XYZ file of C-alpha atoms in Angstrom:
220
model
C -5.068 18.996 15.062
C -6.832 16.622 12.652
C -6.108 17.009 8.955
C -9.311 17.625 6.977
C -7.869 18.699 3.629
C -6.920 22.009 2.060
C -10.036 24.197 1.727
C -10.918 26.074 -1.482
C -9.778 29.249 0.260
C -6.198 27.955 0.206
C -6.178 27.620 -3.570
C -7.914 30.973 -3.971
C -5.251 32.548 -1.749
C -2.446 31.316 -4.008
C -4.312 32.291 -7.173
C -4.606 35.791 -5.778
C -0.947 35.829 -4.765
C 0.068 34.859 -8.300
C -1.897 37.846 -9.598
C -0.612 40.259 -6.949
C 2.623 39.063 -5.347
C 3.016 41.995 -3.026
C 3.302 42.762 0.659
C -0.012 44.600 0.409
C -1.828 41.463 -0.756
C -0.017 39.295 1.796
C -0.857 41.506 4.749
C -4.491 41.807 3.652
C -4.829 38.025 3.388
C -2.475 36.833 6.125
C -5.353 35.478 8.211
C -6.476 33.339 5.269
C -2.947 32.013 4.875
C -2.679 31.071 8.541
C -6.105 29.410 8.787
C -6.561 27.848 5.341
C -3.010 27.216 4.135
C -0.516 26.853 6.964
C -2.813 25.220 9.536
C -3.843 22.354 7.198
C -0.187 21.773 6.230
C 0.772 21.595 9.913
C -2.007 19.056 10.466
C -0.888 17.015 7.441
C 2.749 16.708 8.446
C 1.799 15.889 12.030
C 0.064 12.795 10.613
C 3.078 11.796 8.499
C 4.635 8.387 9.251
C 7.176 8.383 12.069
C 10.048 7.502 9.740
C 9.685 10.928 8.073
C 9.517 12.914 11.296
C 10.283 15.596 12.152
C 9.021 17.543 9.147
C 9.282 21.278 8.675
C 7.379 23.826 6.605
C 9.347 26.158 4.361
C 9.080 29.859 5.076
C 6.715 31.704 2.674
C 9.217 34.425 1.780
C 11.442 33.908 -1.273
C 15.208 34.418 -1.157
C 15.600 37.048 -3.871
C 19.250 37.941 -3.269
C 20.544 36.120 -6.362
C 17.380 36.082 -8.474
C 16.181 38.439 -11.179
C 12.649 37.704 -10.004
C 12.135 39.912 -6.971
C 8.631 38.640 -6.135
C 8.675 38.488 -2.335
C 6.485 35.420 -1.714
C 6.364 31.779 -2.812
C 3.170 30.833 -4.647
C 2.868 27.497 -2.861
C 3.377 26.013 0.573
C 5.771 23.099 0.998
C 7.101 20.836 3.732
C 10.048 18.465 3.883
C 11.188 15.572 6.059
C 14.271 13.360 6.095
C 14.618 9.703 7.046
C 17.517 8.751 9.269
C 19.167 7.149 6.241
C 19.015 10.349 4.197
C 16.011 10.055 1.836
C 13.908 13.221 1.598
C 10.095 13.425 1.593
C 8.439 16.500 0.090
C 4.900 17.822 -0.315
C 3.668 21.053 -1.894
C 0.273 22.645 -2.445
C -0.366 25.511 -4.863
C -3.141 26.798 -7.095
C -2.246 24.062 -9.618
C -2.774 21.187 -7.172
C -0.755 18.833 -5.003
C 2.796 17.572 -5.544
C 4.512 14.822 -3.560
C 7.944 13.299 -3.975
C 10.584 11.167 -2.277
C 14.259 10.555 -2.922
C 17.559 12.375 -3.326
C 16.723 15.480 -5.354
C 20.261 16.800 -5.781
C 23.159 14.625 -4.647
C 26.258 16.289 -3.259
C 29.601 15.296 -4.750
C 30.330 12.669 -2.077
C 26.852 11.197 -2.508
C 27.300 11.036 -6.277
C 30.552 9.158 -5.858
C 28.893 6.554 -3.628
C 25.836 6.368 -5.875
C 27.833 5.751 -9.058
C 30.037 3.179 -7.373
C 26.931 1.271 -6.226
C 25.329 1.470 -9.689
C 28.547 0.224 -11.266
C 28.750 -2.854 -9.014
C 26.723 -5.683 -10.526
C 24.862 -6.755 -7.385
C 23.753 -3.323 -6.155
C 23.417 -1.843 -9.635
C 21.132 -4.611 -10.857
C 19.037 -4.286 -7.717
C 18.449 -0.572 -8.358
C 17.673 -1.317 -11.998
C 15.035 -3.840 -10.891
C 13.509 -1.369 -8.405
C 13.300 1.452 -10.934
C 11.857 -0.812 -13.649
C 9.154 -2.075 -11.275
C 8.190 1.470 -10.263
C 8.024 2.615 -13.880
C 5.838 -0.369 -14.807
C 3.538 0.702 -11.980
C 3.287 4.114 -13.721
C 5.335 6.054 -11.179
C 7.485 8.919 -12.435
C 11.209 8.663 -11.653
C 12.823 12.040 -12.162
C 15.923 13.945 -11.183
C 18.661 16.022 -12.760
C 20.934 14.059 -15.076
C 23.991 14.418 -17.278
C 23.705 14.429 -21.061
C 26.527 11.933 -21.379
C 28.391 9.382 -19.255
C 30.022 10.670 -16.065
C 33.808 10.837 -16.071
C 35.394 7.422 -15.623
C 32.434 5.409 -16.948
C 31.935 4.012 -20.446
C 29.114 5.345 -22.588
C 28.011 1.783 -23.300
C 27.828 0.810 -19.620
C 24.818 -1.534 -19.158
C 23.333 0.875 -16.609
C 24.372 4.135 -18.236
C 20.895 5.682 -17.820
C 21.187 5.269 -14.063
C 24.799 6.452 -14.002
C 23.817 9.702 -15.690
C 21.505 10.587 -12.815
C 22.560 13.368 -10.447
C 19.393 13.025 -8.452
C 16.684 10.387 -8.166
C 13.140 11.148 -7.070
C 9.829 9.325 -7.261
C 7.212 12.035 -7.667
C 3.661 12.705 -8.740
C 1.770 15.884 -9.568
C -1.946 15.703 -8.749
C -4.138 18.270 -10.540
C -6.915 20.131 -8.774
C -9.759 17.882 -7.629
C -12.422 17.906 -4.929
C -10.560 15.292 -2.885
C -7.874 17.910 -2.172
C -10.381 19.460 0.251
C -10.709 16.203 2.206
C -8.590 13.747 4.192
C -7.959 11.928 0.916
C -5.207 14.466 0.214
C -3.093 12.982 3.013
C -3.709 9.475 1.683
C -2.431 10.510 -1.759
C 0.735 12.012 -0.280
C 1.482 8.997 1.884
C 0.771 6.688 -1.071
C 3.591 8.361 -3.006
C 5.964 8.112 -0.062
C 5.062 4.457 0.555
C 5.533 3.528 -3.109
C 9.057 4.926 -2.933
C 10.099 2.701 -0.003
C 12.209 0.269 -2.088
C 13.963 3.188 -3.805
C 14.467 5.051 -0.514
C 15.846 1.910 1.127
C 18.362 1.391 -1.701
C 19.489 5.020 -1.649
C 19.813 5.088 2.128
C 21.800 1.846 2.158
C 24.157 2.736 -0.699
C 24.371 6.538 -0.672
C 23.262 8.088 2.613
C 23.466 11.727 3.722
C 26.287 13.985 2.615
C 29.107 14.612 5.078
C 30.378 17.719 3.275
C 30.042 21.319 4.353
C 27.425 23.254 2.306
C 30.049 25.152 0.285
C 31.788 21.925 -0.764
C 28.802 19.867 -1.912
C 28.866 20.723 -5.620
C 32.635 20.428 -6.115
């Protein structure tokens, strides 16, 4: 399947779902979802670079077991891939536009330990500092959850304290609605974000890597 963009019907579908997040609406518009939302996302991820394959699409149903919001469906479609080294690629489409990001969104405890050790070491820490500074000068957004103060065991006046406070590191960009979203240019924008993050992904993969902990142990 060749990716040709996300048609206007996809955005209209999500706008309608935001107004009526119900099984009734979903069942009445399921054909639109399959043809105008899911099919284009399948085509997009099939064209993703090999290093991000395989990619998978998230299920449309929300997990409401531990949420006060019992709305049954997600108001956007998203897909994720993982490089062999551990970096995550992400893309999402909703009624507000297109979002793409790459990195380590939430590091598990063993990943955080390796990350902070690498930031603390002069050679690897300075290299990450140089990478992040270059990306920021190029107007890329570097986000991720972070501590309000220095992590335990590190001085508040550490020369790379801003990096040490990070609990996740992601290069991301939110693209507002535009006509190009309905064309092949949407794929080019996504892959541009992922390509720009290559130096950051390479550093994270080399110095952090995937977690080896069981799911229940990752936040300890």
